[in-house]
Coordinates of C-alpha atoms in Angstrom, one line a residue:
Chain A
M1 CA -0.7 -31.8 23.7
L2 CA -2.5 -28.1 23.5
R3 CA -5.2 -27.2 25.8
V4 CA -6.8 -23.9 25.5
E5 CA -8.5 -22.7 28.6
K6 CA -11.4 -20.1 28.8
L7 CA -9.3 -17.9 26.5
S8 CA -10.5 -14.2 25.5
T9 CA -9.2 -11.5 23.1
F10 CA -10.2 -8.2 22.4
Y11 CA -9.2 -5.9 19.5
G12 CA -9.5 -2.8 21.5
N13 CA -12.8 -2.9 23.3
I14 CA -14.3 -5.5 21.0
Q15 CA -14.4 -9.0 22.3
A16 CA -13.2 -11.5 19.4
L17 CA -13.0 -14.7 21.4
R18 CA -15.1 -15.3 24.6
D19 CA -13.7 -18.0 27.3
V20 CA -12.8 -20.4 24.1
T21 CA -11.9 -23.8 25.4
I22 CA -10.5 -26.4 22.9
R23 CA -8.2 -29.6 23.1
V24 CA -6.0 -30.5 20.7
R25 CA -4.8 -34.3 21.0
R26 CA -1.4 -35.7 20.3
G27 CA -1.1 -37.2 16.9
S28 CA -4.6 -35.8 15.9
I29 CA -6.2 -33.5 13.0
T30 CA -8.6 -31.4 15.0
T31 CA -10.3 -28.7 13.0
I32 CA -12.4 -25.6 13.7
I33 CA -15.4 -24.6 11.4
G34 CA -17.6 -21.9 11.5
A35 CA -18.6 -18.4 9.8
N36 CA -16.5 -15.4 8.8
G37 CA -15.8 -13.5 12.0
A38 CA -16.8 -16.2 14.2
G39 CA -13.0 -15.8 15.9
K40 CA -11.5 -18.7 14.2
T41 CA -8.5 -16.6 13.1
T42 CA -8.0 -14.9 15.8
L43 CA -8.1 -18.3 18.3
L44 CA -4.7 -19.3 15.9
R45 CA -3.2 -15.7 16.2
T46 CA -3.6 -15.5 19.8
I47 CA -2.3 -19.7 20.5
S48 CA 1.0 -18.4 18.2
G49 CA 1.3 -15.4 20.2
L50 CA 0.2 -12.9 17.4
N51 CA -2.6 -11.7 19.4
K52 CA -2.3 -11.2 23.1
A53 CA -4.8 -12.8 25.1
R54 CA -6.4 -10.8 27.9
H55 CA -7.7 -14.2 29.7
G56 CA -7.5 -17.6 30.0
L57 CA -4.4 -19.9 29.5
I58 CA -3.1 -21.6 26.7
I59 CA -0.8 -24.8 27.8
F60 CA 1.4 -26.5 25.2
E61 CA 3.0 -30.1 26.4
D62 CA 2.3 -29.2 30.0
Q63 CA 4.0 -25.5 29.5
D64 CA 2.3 -22.3 30.0
I65 CA 2.6 -20.3 26.9
T66 CA 0.1 -17.9 27.0
N67 CA 1.4 -14.3 25.6
T68 CA 4.6 -16.2 24.8
P69 CA 6.2 -13.9 21.9
P70 CA 5.9 -15.6 18.7
N71 CA 9.6 -16.3 18.3
K72 CA 9.7 -18.7 21.2
I73 CA 6.3 -20.3 20.0
V74 CA 7.7 -21.2 16.8
K75 CA 11.2 -22.6 18.4
M76 CA 8.8 -24.6 21.0
G77 CA 7.2 -26.6 18.3
I78 CA 4.3 -24.8 16.8
S79 CA 4.4 -23.6 13.4
H80 CA 1.8 -21.4 11.9
A81 CA 0.8 -21.1 8.2
P82 CA -1.3 -17.9 8.2
Q83 CA -4.7 -16.8 6.2
G84 CA -4.3 -15.8 3.2
R85 CA -0.8 -17.8 2.5
Q86 CA 1.4 -14.8 2.8
V87 CA 4.1 -16.2 1.2
F88 CA 7.3 -13.7 0.6
G89 CA 6.4 -12.9 -3.1
D90 CA 10.1 -11.0 -4.2
M91 CA 11.6 -14.2 -2.9
T92 CA 12.4 -17.4 -4.4
V93 CA 10.7 -20.6 -3.3
A94 CA 13.8 -21.6 -1.8
E95 CA 14.2 -18.2 0.2
N96 CA 10.9 -18.7 1.5
L97 CA 11.6 -22.5 2.8
E98 CA 14.7 -20.9 4.4
L99 CA 12.9 -18.4 6.1
G100 CA 10.7 -21.0 7.8
R101 CA 13.3 -22.4 9.6
Y102 CA 14.5 -19.0 10.6
S103 CA 13.7 -19.7 14.4
R104 CA 16.4 -22.6 14.4
R105 CA 19.2 -20.3 13.9
F106 CA 22.2 -22.5 14.8
A107 CA 20.8 -26.0 12.9
N108 CA 23.7 -26.9 10.3
R109 CA 23.3 -26.9 7.1
A110 CA 23.2 -31.2 7.1
E111 CA 19.9 -30.3 8.7
Y112 CA 19.0 -28.0 6.3
K113 CA 19.1 -30.1 3.4
Q114 CA 17.2 -32.9 5.0
D115 CA 14.6 -30.4 6.1
I116 CA 14.3 -29.0 3.0
E117 CA 14.4 -32.3 1.1
M118 CA 11.8 -33.4 3.1
V119 CA 9.3 -31.2 2.3
Y120 CA 10.5 -31.5 -1.6
E121 CA 9.1 -34.7 -0.8
V122 CA 6.0 -33.8 0.7
F123 CA 5.7 -31.0 -2.2
P124 CA 7.4 -32.0 -5.4
I125 CA 6.3 -29.1 -7.4
L126 CA 8.4 -27.0 -5.1
A127 CA 11.5 -28.5 -5.9
E128 CA 10.9 -27.7 -9.5
R129 CA 9.6 -24.4 -8.9
S130 CA 12.9 -23.7 -6.2
G131 CA 14.5 -20.9 -7.9
Q132 CA 11.1 -19.1 -9.0
L133 CA 9.9 -15.9 -7.1
A134 CA 7.2 -16.9 -4.8
G135 CA 4.8 -14.2 -6.1
T136 CA 4.7 -15.6 -9.7
L137 CA 3.4 -19.4 -8.2
S138 CA -0.2 -20.2 -8.6
G139 CA -2.3 -20.2 -5.8
G140 CA -2.6 -23.9 -5.1
E141 CA 1.9 -23.8 -5.1
Q142 CA 1.3 -21.0 -3.0
Q143 CA -0.6 -22.6 -0.7
M144 CA 1.7 -25.3 -1.0
L145 CA 4.6 -23.4 -0.3
A146 CA 3.1 -21.9 2.8
V147 CA 2.7 -25.2 4.5
G148 CA 5.7 -26.3 3.3
R149 CA 7.7 -23.0 5.1
A150 CA 5.8 -23.9 8.0
L151 CA 6.8 -27.4 8.2
M152 CA 10.7 -26.2 8.1
S153 CA 10.7 -25.2 11.6
R154 CA 9.9 -29.1 12.5
P155 CA 6.5 -28.2 13.9
K156 CA 5.0 -30.9 16.6
L157 CA 1.5 -29.1 15.9
L158 CA 1.0 -27.0 13.1
L159 CA -1.6 -24.5 12.9
L160 CA -3.0 -24.1 9.3
D161 CA -5.6 -21.1 8.5
E162 CA -7.9 -22.1 5.5
P163 CA -5.8 -23.4 3.2
S164 CA -8.6 -24.2 0.8
M165 CA -9.2 -20.1 0.6
G166 CA -9.4 -19.3 -3.1
L167 CA -8.6 -22.7 -5.0
A168 CA -9.9 -24.9 -7.2
P169 CA -11.7 -28.1 -5.8
K170 CA -9.2 -30.4 -7.3
V171 CA -6.6 -28.3 -5.7
I172 CA -7.9 -28.3 -2.3
Q173 CA -8.5 -32.3 -2.4
S174 CA -5.0 -32.5 -3.3
I175 CA -3.8 -30.2 -0.6
F176 CA -5.9 -32.2 2.0
K177 CA -4.6 -35.6 1.0
T178 CA -1.2 -34.2 1.7
L179 CA -2.5 -33.0 5.0
F180 CA -3.5 -36.2 6.1
R181 CA -0.2 -38.0 4.9
L182 CA 1.5 -35.8 7.4
H183 CA -0.8 -36.6 10.1
E184 CA -0.2 -40.4 9.3
Q185 CA 3.4 -39.6 9.7
G186 CA 2.5 -38.3 13.5
L187 CA 2.5 -34.5 12.7
S188 CA -0.6 -32.8 15.2
I189 CA -2.5 -30.5 12.9
L190 CA -5.2 -27.6 13.8
L191 CA -6.8 -26.8 11.4
V192 CA -8.9 -23.7 10.7
E193 CA -11.2 -23.9 7.8
Q194 CA -14.7 -22.7 6.1
D195 CA -15.0 -25.5 3.9
A196 CA -17.1 -27.7 7.0
K197 CA -17.4 -30.7 4.8
I198 CA -13.7 -31.4 3.5
A199 CA -12.2 -30.3 7.0
L200 CA -14.9 -32.7 8.9
E201 CA -14.1 -35.4 6.4
T202 CA -10.3 -35.2 6.9
A203 CA -10.3 -34.4 10.7
D204 CA -10.6 -36.6 14.0
Y205 CA -12.1 -33.6 16.1
G206 CA -14.1 -30.5 15.4
Y207 CA -15.3 -27.8 17.1
V208 CA -17.7 -25.2 15.5
M209 CA -17.4 -21.8 16.6
R210 CA -19.7 -18.5 16.9
T211 CA -19.5 -15.1 17.6
G212 CA -16.2 -15.6 19.5
K213 CA -17.7 -18.8 21.5
V214 CA -17.4 -22.7 20.8
A215 CA -21.0 -23.5 20.2
L216 CA -19.9 -27.4 19.7
G217 CA -17.3 -30.3 20.1
G218 CA -16.7 -33.5 19.5
D219 CA -15.9 -36.2 16.9
A220 CA -15.6 -35.2 13.5
G221 CA -17.6 -38.1 12.3
E222 CA -20.3 -37.2 14.7
L223 CA -20.2 -33.7 13.9
L224 CA -21.1 -34.2 10.2
E225 CA -23.8 -36.4 11.4
N226 CA -25.1 -33.6 13.4
E227 CA -28.3 -31.9 12.1
E228 CA -27.1 -28.4 13.1
V229 CA -23.9 -28.5 11.5
K230 CA -25.6 -30.4 8.5
K231 CA -28.4 -27.2 8.0
I232 CA -26.4 -24.6 8.9
Y233 CA -22.7 -25.7 7.6
L234 CA -22.8 -28.1 4.8
G235 CA -26.1 -26.7 3.1
Chain B
M1 CA 23.3 -21.7 6.2
A2 CA 22.4 -21.5 2.6
R3 CA 23.5 -18.0 1.7
R4 CA 22.3 -17.1 -2.0
K5 CA 25.5 -17.8 -4.0
G6 CA 24.9 -16.1 -7.4
I7 CA 22.9 -13.6 -8.4
V8 CA 22.6 -11.0 -5.8
E9 CA 26.0 -11.8 -4.0
T10 CA 28.6 -11.9 -7.0
H11 CA 26.8 -9.2 -8.6
S12 CA 26.7 -7.0 -5.5
Y13 CA 30.7 -7.8 -4.8
R14 CA 31.3 -6.9 -8.3
T15 CA 29.4 -3.6 -8.4
F16 CA 31.2 -2.7 -5.1
L17 CA 34.9 -3.2 -6.9
I18 CA 33.4 -0.9 -10.1
V19 CA 32.4 1.5 -7.6
A20 CA 35.5 1.2 -5.8
A21 CA 37.7 1.7 -8.6
F22 CA 35.7 4.4 -10.1
I23 CA 35.7 6.5 -7.2
F24 CA 39.6 6.0 -6.5
I25 CA 40.4 7.5 -10.1
L26 CA 37.6 10.3 -9.8
P27 CA 39.6 12.9 -8.7
I28 CA 42.7 12.6 -10.9
W29 CA 39.9 12.8 -13.7
A30 CA 37.9 15.7 -12.6
R31 CA 40.1 18.1 -11.7
P32 CA 38.3 21.7 -12.1
I33 CA 38.7 23.1 -15.5
P34 CA 39.3 26.8 -15.5
G35 CA 36.7 28.7 -18.4
E36 CA 34.5 25.9 -18.3
A37 CA 30.8 26.6 -18.5
L38 CA 30.0 24.0 -16.2
H39 CA 32.4 25.3 -13.3
M40 CA 31.6 22.5 -10.3
D41 CA 34.0 21.4 -8.2
I42 CA 33.5 17.9 -8.6
V43 CA 36.0 16.8 -5.7
N44 CA 33.9 19.1 -3.2
L45 CA 30.7 17.9 -4.0
M46 CA 31.7 14.3 -4.1
V47 CA 32.6 14.9 -0.5
L48 CA 29.3 16.4 0.5
T49 CA 28.0 13.3 -1.4
G50 CA 30.0 11.1 0.7
I51 CA 28.8 12.4 3.3
Y52 CA 25.0 12.4 2.8
A53 CA 25.7 9.0 1.2
C54 CA 26.3 7.9 5.4
A55 CA 22.8 9.1 6.2
V56 CA 20.8 7.7 3.2
L57 CA 22.1 4.2 3.1
G58 CA 20.8 4.0 6.8
L59 CA 17.4 5.5 6.0
N60 CA 17.4 3.0 2.9
L61 CA 17.4 0.2 5.0
L62 CA 14.7 1.6 7.0
L63 CA 12.9 2.7 4.4
G64 CA 13.3 -0.4 1.8
Y65 CA 13.6 -3.2 4.7
A66 CA 11.9 -2.1 7.7
G67 CA 9.1 -0.4 5.9
Q68 CA 9.1 2.6 8.3
I69 CA 9.9 6.5 6.8
S70 CA 11.9 8.8 9.2
L71 CA 11.1 12.5 8.6
G72 CA 13.7 13.8 10.7
H73 CA 17.1 12.4 10.0
A74 CA 18.4 15.7 10.0
A75 CA 18.3 15.7 13.7
F76 CA 20.4 12.9 14.0
F77 CA 22.7 14.2 11.6
G78 CA 22.8 17.4 13.3
I79 CA 23.2 15.9 16.6
G80 CA 26.0 14.3 15.4
A81 CA 27.5 17.6 14.0
Y82 CA 27.1 19.6 17.1
T83 CA 28.1 17.0 19.1
T84 CA 31.9 16.7 18.1
A85 CA 31.8 20.8 17.1
I86 CA 30.8 21.3 20.9
L87 CA 33.5 19.0 22.1
C88 CA 36.5 19.5 19.5
T89 CA 36.2 23.5 20.1
R90 CA 35.3 23.5 24.1
F91 CA 38.3 21.2 24.8
T92 CA 41.4 21.7 22.0
W93 CA 43.1 18.7 23.0
F94 CA 39.9 16.7 22.3
P95 CA 40.4 14.2 19.7
T96 CA 38.3 14.7 17.0
W97 CA 38.0 11.2 15.5
L98 CA 36.6 10.3 19.1
G99 CA 34.2 13.5 18.5
V100 CA 32.8 11.8 15.6
I101 CA 32.6 8.4 17.3
L102 CA 30.5 10.1 20.0
G103 CA 28.3 12.1 18.0
A104 CA 27.5 9.2 15.8
S105 CA 26.6 7.2 19.0
L106 CA 24.6 9.8 20.7
A107 CA 22.5 10.1 17.8
G108 CA 21.8 6.5 18.0
A109 CA 21.1 6.7 21.7
I110 CA 18.7 9.2 21.0
G111 CA 17.3 7.0 18.1
W112 CA 16.8 4.2 20.4
L113 CA 15.1 6.5 23.3
V114 CA 12.6 7.6 20.5
G115 CA 12.2 4.4 18.0
K116 CA 11.7 1.9 21.1
P117 CA 8.3 2.9 22.4
V118 CA 7.3 4.2 18.8
L119 CA 8.4 1.1 16.8
R120 CA 6.6 -1.3 18.8
L121 CA 3.4 0.0 17.2
K122 CA 2.5 -1.1 14.0
G123 CA 1.6 1.5 11.4
N124 CA 3.6 4.8 10.6
Y125 CA 4.1 6.8 13.6
L126 CA 7.7 6.6 13.7
A127 CA 7.1 9.5 10.8
M128 CA 4.6 11.5 13.4
A129 CA 7.8 11.3 16.0
T130 CA 10.4 11.9 14.2
L131 CA 8.7 15.0 12.3
G132 CA 8.6 16.0 16.5
L133 CA 12.2 15.3 16.5
G134 CA 13.6 17.5 14.3
E135 CA 11.5 20.6 14.9
I136 CA 12.9 19.9 18.6
A137 CA 16.4 19.6 17.6
F138 CA 16.3 22.6 15.3
I139 CA 14.7 24.7 18.1
L140 CA 17.4 23.5 20.5
F141 CA 20.3 23.9 18.2
S142 CA 19.1 27.7 17.5
Q143 CA 18.2 28.2 21.1
L144 CA 20.8 26.9 23.2
K145 CA 23.2 29.6 22.7
G146 CA 25.4 28.8 25.3
L147 CA 26.5 25.5 23.9
T148 CA 25.9 26.0 20.1
G149 CA 26.1 29.5 19.7
G150 CA 22.9 30.0 18.6
T151 CA 21.4 30.8 15.0
V152 CA 25.1 32.3 14.3
G153 CA 26.5 28.4 15.0
M154 CA 29.5 27.3 15.6
L155 CA 32.8 28.6 13.8
N156 CA 36.7 27.1 14.4
I157 CA 35.9 23.6 14.6
P158 CA 39.0 21.9 14.0
P159 CA 39.7 19.5 10.9
L160 CA 39.7 15.9 11.2
S161 CA 43.0 14.3 12.3
I162 CA 43.3 10.6 13.1
F163 CA 46.7 9.8 14.5
G164 CA 48.5 12.6 13.5
L165 CA 46.8 12.4 9.8
K166 CA 45.3 15.5 9.3
F167 CA 42.2 15.6 6.7
D168 CA 42.8 19.5 5.9
T169 CA 42.0 19.6 2.2
D170 CA 39.1 18.5 0.1
I171 CA 40.9 15.9 -1.8
K172 CA 42.2 14.2 1.6
F173 CA 38.8 14.6 3.2
Y174 CA 37.4 12.9 -0.2
Y175 CA 39.5 9.8 0.3
L176 CA 38.5 9.5 3.9
V177 CA 34.5 9.9 3.1
W178 CA 34.5 7.6 0.5
A179 CA 36.7 5.0 2.5
I180 CA 33.8 5.4 5.8
V181 CA 31.0 5.2 2.8
L182 CA 32.6 2.2 1.1
V183 CA 33.1 0.2 4.3
I184 CA 29.9 0.8 5.4
M185 CA 28.3 -0.3 2.0
L186 CA 30.2 -3.4 2.5
L187 CA 28.6 -3.9 6.0
T188 CA 25.0 -3.1 4.4
I189 CA 25.5 -5.7 1.8
N190 CA 26.5 -8.1 4.3
L191 CA 23.6 -7.3 6.4
V192 CA 21.2 -7.4 3.6
L193 CA 22.4 -10.9 2.5
S194 CA 22.8 -12.0 6.0
R195 CA 20.1 -13.9 8.4
V196 CA 18.9 -10.4 9.6
G197 CA 18.7 -8.9 6.0
R198 CA 16.3 -12.2 5.3
G199 CA 14.6 -11.6 8.3
L200 CA 14.4 -7.7 7.1
R201 CA 13.2 -8.7 3.5
A202 CA 10.7 -10.9 4.8
L203 CA 9.1 -8.5 7.2
H204 CA 8.9 -6.0 4.4
S205 CA 7.1 -8.9 2.2
S206 CA 4.7 -10.0 4.8
E207 CA 4.8 -8.9 8.4
V208 CA 2.3 -11.3 9.3
A209 CA 4.1 -14.0 7.9
A210 CA 7.7 -13.0 9.2
D211 CA 5.8 -12.7 12.7
A212 CA 4.4 -16.4 12.2
M213 CA 8.1 -17.5 10.8
G214 CA 9.6 -16.4 14.5
V215 CA 11.2 -13.1 13.1
N216 CA 11.4 -10.7 16.0
T217 CA 10.2 -7.8 13.9
G218 CA 9.4 -5.4 16.5
S219 CA 12.7 -5.5 17.7
Y220 CA 14.2 -5.3 13.9
R221 CA 12.4 -2.1 13.7
V222 CA 14.4 -0.9 16.1
K223 CA 17.7 -2.4 15.4
V224 CA 17.1 -0.9 12.1
F225 CA 16.2 3.0 13.2
V226 CA 19.2 3.0 15.6
W227 CA 21.7 2.0 12.9
S228 CA 20.1 4.3 10.7
A229 CA 20.4 7.0 13.3
V230 CA 23.9 6.1 13.8
L231 CA 25.0 6.7 10.2
A232 CA 22.7 9.8 10.1
G233 CA 25.2 11.2 12.9
L234 CA 28.3 10.1 11.5
G235 CA 27.4 11.8 8.6
G236 CA 26.5 14.9 10.7
A237 CA 30.0 14.6 12.4
L238 CA 32.0 14.3 8.9
F239 CA 30.3 17.4 7.7
A240 CA 30.9 19.5 10.9
H241 CA 34.7 18.7 10.4
F242 CA 34.1 19.3 6.5
Q243 CA 32.7 22.7 6.6
L244 CA 34.5 23.7 9.8
Y245 CA 31.8 26.0 10.6
I246 CA 27.6 24.6 11.7
N247 CA 24.4 26.5 12.1
P248 CA 21.1 25.4 12.7
E249 CA 20.4 26.3 8.9
S250 CA 22.3 22.9 7.8
F251 CA 20.1 21.0 10.1
T252 CA 16.3 21.5 9.0
F253 CA 12.9 19.8 7.8
A254 CA 14.3 20.5 4.0
L255 CA 17.3 18.1 4.9
S256 CA 15.0 15.1 6.3
I257 CA 13.3 15.4 3.2
L258 CA 16.1 15.7 1.0
F259 CA 17.2 12.5 2.5
V260 CA 13.6 10.8 2.1
T261 CA 13.8 12.1 -1.3
M262 CA 17.3 11.0 -2.3
V263 CA 16.2 7.1 -1.1
V264 CA 13.2 7.2 -3.3
V265 CA 14.8 8.8 -6.4
G266 CA 17.8 6.0 -6.1
G267 CA 15.2 3.2 -5.1
M268 CA 13.8 2.1 -1.9
G269 CA 15.7 -1.1 -0.7
D270 CA 18.5 -0.9 -3.5
I271 CA 21.9 -0.5 -1.9
W272 CA 23.3 0.7 -5.1
G273 CA 20.5 2.7 -6.1
G274 CA 20.4 4.7 -3.0
L275 CA 24.0 5.7 -3.9
V276 CA 22.8 7.0 -7.5
G277 CA 20.1 8.7 -5.3
V278 CA 22.4 10.8 -3.7
V279 CA 24.5 11.4 -6.3
A280 CA 21.9 12.7 -8.4
L281 CA 20.4 15.0 -5.7
T282 CA 23.8 16.2 -4.5
F283 CA 24.7 17.6 -7.8
L284 CA 21.0 19.1 -8.6
P285 CA 21.7 22.5 -7.2
S286 CA 24.9 23.0 -8.9
I287 CA 23.6 21.8 -12.4
I288 CA 20.5 24.4 -11.9
Q289 CA 22.9 26.9 -10.7
V290 CA 24.4 27.1 -14.2
F291 CA 21.2 27.2 -15.9
P292 CA 21.2 31.0 -16.7
E293 CA 24.3 30.9 -18.3
W294 CA 22.5 29.2 -21.0
I295 CA 19.6 30.5 -20.9
P296 CA 19.4 34.3 -21.3
G297 CA 16.6 36.2 -19.2
I298 CA 15.6 33.6 -16.5
P299 CA 14.4 35.5 -13.3
E300 CA 17.3 35.5 -10.6
S301 CA 14.4 33.7 -8.3
L302 CA 14.7 30.5 -9.9
T303 CA 18.6 30.3 -10.0
N304 CA 18.4 30.2 -6.3
F305 CA 18.0 26.8 -5.5
S306 CA 17.1 27.0 -1.9
N307 CA 13.9 28.9 -2.7
Y308 CA 12.1 26.0 -4.3
A309 CA 14.1 23.3 -2.9
L310 CA 11.0 21.6 -1.1
V311 CA 8.9 22.0 -4.1
L312 CA 11.3 20.5 -6.1
Y313 CA 11.8 17.5 -3.8
G314 CA 8.3 17.2 -3.2
L315 CA 7.5 16.8 -6.6
L316 CA 10.3 14.4 -7.6
L317 CA 8.9 12.2 -4.4
I318 CA 5.3 12.5 -6.1
I319 CA 6.9 11.8 -9.8
F320 CA 9.0 9.0 -8.7
M321 CA 6.2 7.3 -6.2
I322 CA 3.9 7.1 -9.5
F323 CA 6.3 6.5 -12.5
L324 CA 9.3 5.0 -10.7
P325 CA 8.2 3.7 -7.6
K326 CA 11.6 1.3 -8.1
G327 CA 13.8 4.4 -8.3
L328 CA 16.2 5.7 -11.1
S329 CA 18.7 2.9 -11.3
Y330 CA 16.4 0.6 -11.8
G331 CA 14.5 2.9 -14.2
M332 CA 17.8 3.2 -16.1
E333 CA 18.7 -0.5 -16.4
R334 CA 14.8 -0.8 -17.7
G335 CA 15.9 2.1 -20.3
V336 CA 19.2 0.3 -20.8
A337 CA 17.6 -2.9 -21.4
A338 CA 14.5 -1.6 -23.8
G339 CA 17.3 0.5 -26.0
R340 CA 19.3 -2.8 -26.5
R341 CA 16.1 -4.0 -27.6
S342 CA 15.1 -1.6 -30.1
A343 CA 18.6 -1.2 -31.3
K344 CA 18.5 -4.9 -31.8
L345 CA 15.6 -4.6 -33.7
L346 CA 16.5 -1.9 -35.7
L347 CA 19.7 -3.6 -36.7
D348 CA 17.5 -7.0 -37.7
R349 CA 15.4 -4.3 -39.9
I350 CA 18.5 -3.3 -41.7
R351 CA 19.7 -6.6 -41.8
A352 CA 16.4 -8.1 -43.3
H353 CA 16.5 -5.2 -46.3
D354 CA 20.0 -6.1 -47.1

């Protein structure tokens, strides 16, 4: 469904991605693990058009989407829940969700209701909090909102950047359970995560990134067993 | 699309009606009283307020919603004023209302030329660019003597007339300007509550997330900036037809700062607050001018407002940014609420004593 070929991205003169090649199969959860500054977030940002690629190709459903502006990428079916949740703090939960479908300009009210019902079904707590300002939610609830907001554009592929960041283990568990359920319903997910254990346990495939390069890749189960991964990332 | 029914919308439109009614009756009530200590011409000041309000409403959107600052809105104000002044004094047959429209359009076009390349960059490059634009415009206004009359300026600008109706008195102009301001307010309220407005608020709240949701942030910033330039140009054109003479001194850096101060004092991103800021700062010089009659022995230099206007604006900016970042109207709301609470507490205590 998504192919990234020899992708290189720069911040000024600093190279953040070096010839990164990954695949995301339809209906899979694919995870990218690695230390801080390995280029995981940059990879997601380049796929969703927030950063420009200097070399390489991004192919989504047989279309070249390299350096397409983000608003078009969302329309094509890739939705990005950025790092640090980034909910719109001074808007209500419902307004945040509404912004999630910003790209689908002419979608009608019935569809909107359907979408928001779907999100409320996935995260019932958001329905309870719908009139509350997003900035007043707990960290876990904000993460749910960020994921829910990304679901509102009816994505085929969901890009998730560190959903576990700053959350209690119990909350992380519950969010990953939800992700797995979404995956069972047919959603493809590309998951960037620092918490290698839970990421590899949830995912089908995994890549390990180090200093802007893909160091390892394969079945998530195999990576969990890999000696090097065990030593460095699983402790 | 689920327009947010309830709080914001009804609140805004109700406030709108109250403000509109107030503006309608104000001139009847506010006749200048001879012999009064506070001898301000309220209608005249309110015309100026309305003219400034045009510019400030646009700037408020830019600051409060697009998160960008312009330090050169006096340039757009001046471009609007000079465009219609030049057209209407050169060609006496030229319809004044068309001059106003062309003035606003030219300001918008120049705003686009400046904003388009600069606003693609993140960060506050717009402040630099507009600062430069303001200085360039001021120099051109004073140096293009053949066109603008140099530092002397332009005299004999005809009063505004629309389809034979001449707006040649303060009171007529008052109703015209405030009708225009109210229309702009309505447009702005609608804009803020529309899809575009949601995009703008998202942009202000988290640019990363707004980008990721597919809000075209770069193009929105340009559009808001151009719209604010058009409104400033419109204000300037009305200013020219109200004063009937203009010179470069009316469009200096101090005016740009005044506009920004009005936005900050009123409350960034708060449409009604913006209006409060304009009223407060337009009336401030006249109020200060009255002081010496109350305080004997105050030095002359302190009564001449323009001597220390910039210092005062700077001070106001600092004070508001630190103590009232949400502006005067929000502060007043809080003050009223606090007053009510303590009054209730006091009453309860008195009752408890009984």
